Amino acid sequence: MKQKPTLKVIAKELDVSVSTVSKALRDSKEIGEKTKERVKAFARLYNYRPNNIALSLKNKKTKTLGVIIPEIVHHFFTTVISGIEKFANEQGYNVIVGLSNESFDKEVINLDMLANGSIDGFILSVAKETLAKEDFHHIAETIDQGIPIVMFDRVIDEIPCDKVIVDDVATSKKAVQQLINSGCKKIGIISTMDYVSVGKLRTRGYMEALNHNDISVDFNAILKIDDEFHAANEHEALEKQIQTYFKTNPDLDGVFAVNEIYAITAMKIARKMGKSIPEDIQFIGFTDGVLSQHAYPPLTTVSQHGFEMGEEAARLLIERLEKQDEETESYQTVVVNTAIVERDTTK
Amino acid sequence: MKQKPTLKVIAKELDVSVSTVSKALRDSKEIGEKTKERVKAFARLYNYRPNNIALSLKNKKTKTLGVIIPEIVHHFFTTVISGIEKFANEQGYNVIVGLSNESFDKEVINLDMLANGSIDGFILSVAKETLAKEDFHHIAETIDQGIPIVMFDRVIDEIPCDKVIVDDVATSKKAVQQLINSGCKKIGIISTMDYVSVGKLRTRGYMEALNHNDISVDFNAILKIDDEFHAANEHEALEKQIQTYFKTNPDLDGVFAVNEIYAITAMKIARKMGKSIPEDIQFIGFTDGVLSQHAYPPLTTVSQHGFEMGEEAARLLIERLEKQDEETESYQTVVVNTAIVERDTTK
DNA sequence: ATGAACTACTAAAACGTTTTCGTGTTGACA
DNA sequence: TGTCAACACGAAAACGTTTTAGTAGTTCAT
């Protein structure tokens, strides 16, 4: 087992000082050519690599980003991570991930664990429980300690920081309009509880589309899924809620769902009730993932471009980190555009 | 913006020495009660947290694990990560992820970037390109530098290290046997190229099952998907290969696919060719993910218990890290068991 | 011959901890 | 009164870097 050489051992071995070694490796002009060569050759031979931790301590920056998301087993989030990773790596940054599992406490712990110098900044999508509690002190405190945060997807309006979102209202309006254009007369929405910002906004877009077409909104056609945080039978509960929803709304011929799972589950249930898609009832989902692509029939969705969101988030964060405190320009909110990808659940 | 207090500023503020502060906070009996209280109160007030980087440098351990996987937009891998995260967090470890994107070079870079002191050990699933090249020097070197590696799923036999796998041969045999028991007469397999260890092993299990039932293996019924590493049209290429496969094997009434995507894509194509599932042709996939659950019809799969694999991998790694060099017990290979979850693509 | 200006290097501090080894002040005991 | 523990604290080293501020030794012009 070869131990990693340090500057000190190289120095001793070559009988020069540590500073000479350091400077030689960084090609300082203070050091003579022959010594430089000697040092570099030795370093190459023993495969010297500067110790990252020591550098972090010295420079007071770790070159790593902390990404905290509610759930990793989720196509949208992993796409975002891919985008973050790509951009971050290109800039020489690493990515450390924390999972909140939609839990407030775990979010706090994760923030805390990493805010002790392990990372330079956070990219965060807020846990549902946190949104429900409306307790954001941990986030505010982190920012207050000088650690920048970029929020994406699930953001908090009250917290001033960089944000990456899609225009949920406009996009949803567009999606519902598409349903209307395809001949739907009675359109429903399957959304989340209002405390989830995106659910609220998408519902607003839904209503705006209806209003815009002089269709009165039927509040019974608005389903807000109440998901217990991590009940074991989560998925059964979801099915049950959608089932009763369809029963109370038998005349639905179009459904807009705010995520893939809701859409696909609804489709499954509709099919079970004997409806054919898209003849009897049409569907559009939000967030384009593998599930939608491979669903039966393939689901028409609005694509959020998660990869791009990740890249943007990483870009915002790294730019702020590198700018340091020079110019503390104000916070940006980047809106990445969306696209409806038409597949077989719409006419 | 409150700056994080250090021991030094606390010491100055309270007019004691740095060592006193450190000891007081760690409840050393060397320090008098009143001083301890004074220090603790102050620390609590200013929310003091020891700087992780400094600790890492001092202790020569970072308490973080590096996880390098080929692809994160993949249900199996994210499940494994969840398992790793859970176990790691419970033990006070963080997880830093690197994506190889199935590329040899990116794998090398990732290993290199993190091996400079950033992490204490690796959990790794090898990139396809690396397996194809059979160039494992970067992995061997990392281990040689004293950084332990745990491999999972895609492992390398030649490299001695801890491993977490499923019994691919036995499981595949079981799956194919199930197909046989359900009345399939002509069973095919959709696998990967042989250099992907799991593809090879699962193919072996397939053949063993046939042999065991005195069915001769038809090598035309064995499809080894040739995926260009990240061609843009990756998925189209896959469909095309499967399509010609079905054409050359018109009498297939059972298909065993080594992953979800292959299975689902094959089902889609079979359906397009007018076959009904499971009446005309039955399917079993490997790796139980959302895709299988929500496929139409819901796909019978063998579940790999990715979460458990992640937990096991983290456990092996952390145990080795904490044991340090005391007892260098030999490497373990943990085999996590599998289960066939029957859904609607088998009779 | 003197000093200035290079050249090529070294010493030491600093980043924030923990820990080992002192050290000065008490109090008790002979 | 002198000696010795016990007590409460401090100084300094160490982890591996980078960087600032020297410092010898040489060269060159005056």
CSV table of N, CA and C (backbone and C1' of nucleotides) in Angstrom, one decimal, chain B residues 16-17 19-20 23 30 32 35 58 60, chain D residues 7-16:
chain,number,residue,atom,x,y,z
B,16,VAL,N,-10.0,33.3,27.6
B,16,VAL,CA,-9.4,32.1,28.0
B,16,VAL,C,-8.6,31.6,26.8
B,17,SER,N,-8.0,30.4,26.9
B,17,SER,CA,-7.2,29.9,25.8
B,17,SER,C,-8.1,29.1,24.9
B,19,SER,N,-7.4,26.1,23.8
B,19,SER,CA,-7.5,24.7,24.3
B,19,SER,C,-8.6,24.6,25.4
B,20,THR,N,-8.7,25.6,26.2
B,20,THR,CA,-9.7,25.6,27.3
B,20,THR,C,-11.1,25.5,26.7
B,23,LYS,N,-11.7,22.1,25.2
B,23,LYS,CA,-11.9,21.1,26.2
B,23,LYS,C,-13.2,21.3,26.9
B,30,GLU,N,-10.7,18.3,32.8
B,30,GLU,CA,-9.6,19.2,33.2
B,30,GLU,C,-10.1,20.6,33.4
B,32,GLY,N,-12.7,23.5,35.0
B,32,GLY,CA,-13.6,23.7,36.1
B,32,GLY,C,-15.0,24.0,35.7
B,35,THR,N,-16.2,27.6,34.4
B,35,THR,CA,-15.7,27.9,33.1
B,35,THR,C,-16.4,27.1,32.0
B,58,LYS,N,-7.5,17.2,10.7
B,58,LYS,CA,-6.9,16.7,11.9
B,58,LYS,C,-7.0,15.2,12.0
B,60,LYS,N,-7.8,13.0,9.7
B,60,LYS,CA,-7.5,12.3,8.5
B,60,LYS,C,-8.6,11.4,8.1
D,7,DC,P,-8.8,16.6,42.0
D,7,DC,O5',-8.7,18.1,41.5
D,7,DC,C5',-8.8,19.2,42.4
D,7,DC,C4',-8.4,20.5,41.7
D,7,DC,C3',-9.1,20.7,40.3
D,7,DC,O3',-9.9,21.9,40.5
D,7,DC,C1',-6.8,21.2,40.2
D,8,DA,P,-11.0,22.2,39.4
D,8,DA,O5',-10.2,23.2,38.5
D,8,DA,C5',-9.7,24.4,39.1
D,8,DA,C4',-9.0,25.2,38.0
D,8,DA,C3',-9.7,25.2,36.7
D,8,DA,O3',-9.7,26.6,36.2
D,8,DA,C1',-7.5,24.5,36.4
D,9,DC,P,-10.6,27.0,34.9
D,9,DC,O5',-9.4,27.0,33.9
D,9,DC,C5',-8.5,28.1,34.0
D,9,DC,C4',-7.2,27.8,33.4
D,9,DC,C3',-7.1,27.9,31.9
D,9,DC,O3',-6.7,29.2,31.5
D,9,DC,C1',-5.7,26.2,32.8
D,10,DG,P,-6.6,29.7,30.0
D,10,DG,O5',-5.1,29.3,29.7
D,10,DG,C5',-4.1,29.9,30.4
D,10,DG,C4',-2.8,29.5,29.9
D,10,DG,C3',-2.6,29.8,28.4
D,10,DG,O3',-1.3,30.2,28.1
D,10,DG,C1',-2.3,27.4,28.7
D,11,DA,P,-1.0,30.9,26.7
D,11,DA,O5',0.4,30.2,26.3
D,11,DA,C5',0.9,29.1,27.2
D,11,DA,C4',2.1,28.4,26.5
D,11,DA,C3',2.4,28.9,25.0
D,11,DA,O3',3.7,28.5,24.8
D,11,DA,C1',1.4,26.7,25.0
D,12,DA,P,4.3,28.8,23.3
D,12,DA,O5',4.2,27.4,22.6
D,12,DA,C5',4.6,26.2,23.3
D,12,DA,C4',4.4,25.0,22.4
D,12,DA,C3',4.6,25.2,21.0
D,12,DA,O3',5.2,24.1,20.4
D,12,DA,C1',2.5,24.4,21.3
D,13,DA,P,6.0,24.1,19.0
D,13,DA,O5',5.6,22.7,18.4
D,13,DA,C5',5.6,21.6,19.3
D,13,DA,C4',4.6,20.6,18.8
D,13,DA,C3',4.7,20.3,17.3
D,13,DA,O3',4.7,19.0,17.0
D,13,DA,C1',2.5,20.8,17.9
D,14,DA,P,5.3,18.4,15.6
D,14,DA,O5',4.0,17.8,14.8
D,14,DA,C5',3.1,17.0,15.6
D,14,DA,C4',1.8,17.0,14.9
D,14,DA,C3',1.8,17.2,13.4
D,14,DA,O3',1.5,16.0,12.7
D,14,DA,C1',0.1,18.6,14.4
D,15,DC,P,2.0,15.8,11.2
D,15,DC,O5',0.6,15.7,10.4
D,15,DC,C5',-0.5,15.1,10.9
D,15,DC,C4',-1.7,15.7,10.2
D,15,DC,C3',-1.4,16.3,8.8
D,15,DC,O3',-1.6,15.3,7.8
D,15,DC,C1',-2.9,17.7,10.1
D,16,DG,P,-0.5,15.0,6.7
D,16,DG,O5',-0.8,16.2,5.7
D,16,DG,C5',-1.9,16.2,4.9
D,16,DG,C4',-2.0,17.5,4.1
D,16,DG,C3',-0.8,17.7,3.2
D,16,DG,O3',-1.2,18.0,1.9
D,16,DG,C1',-1.2,19.6,4.5
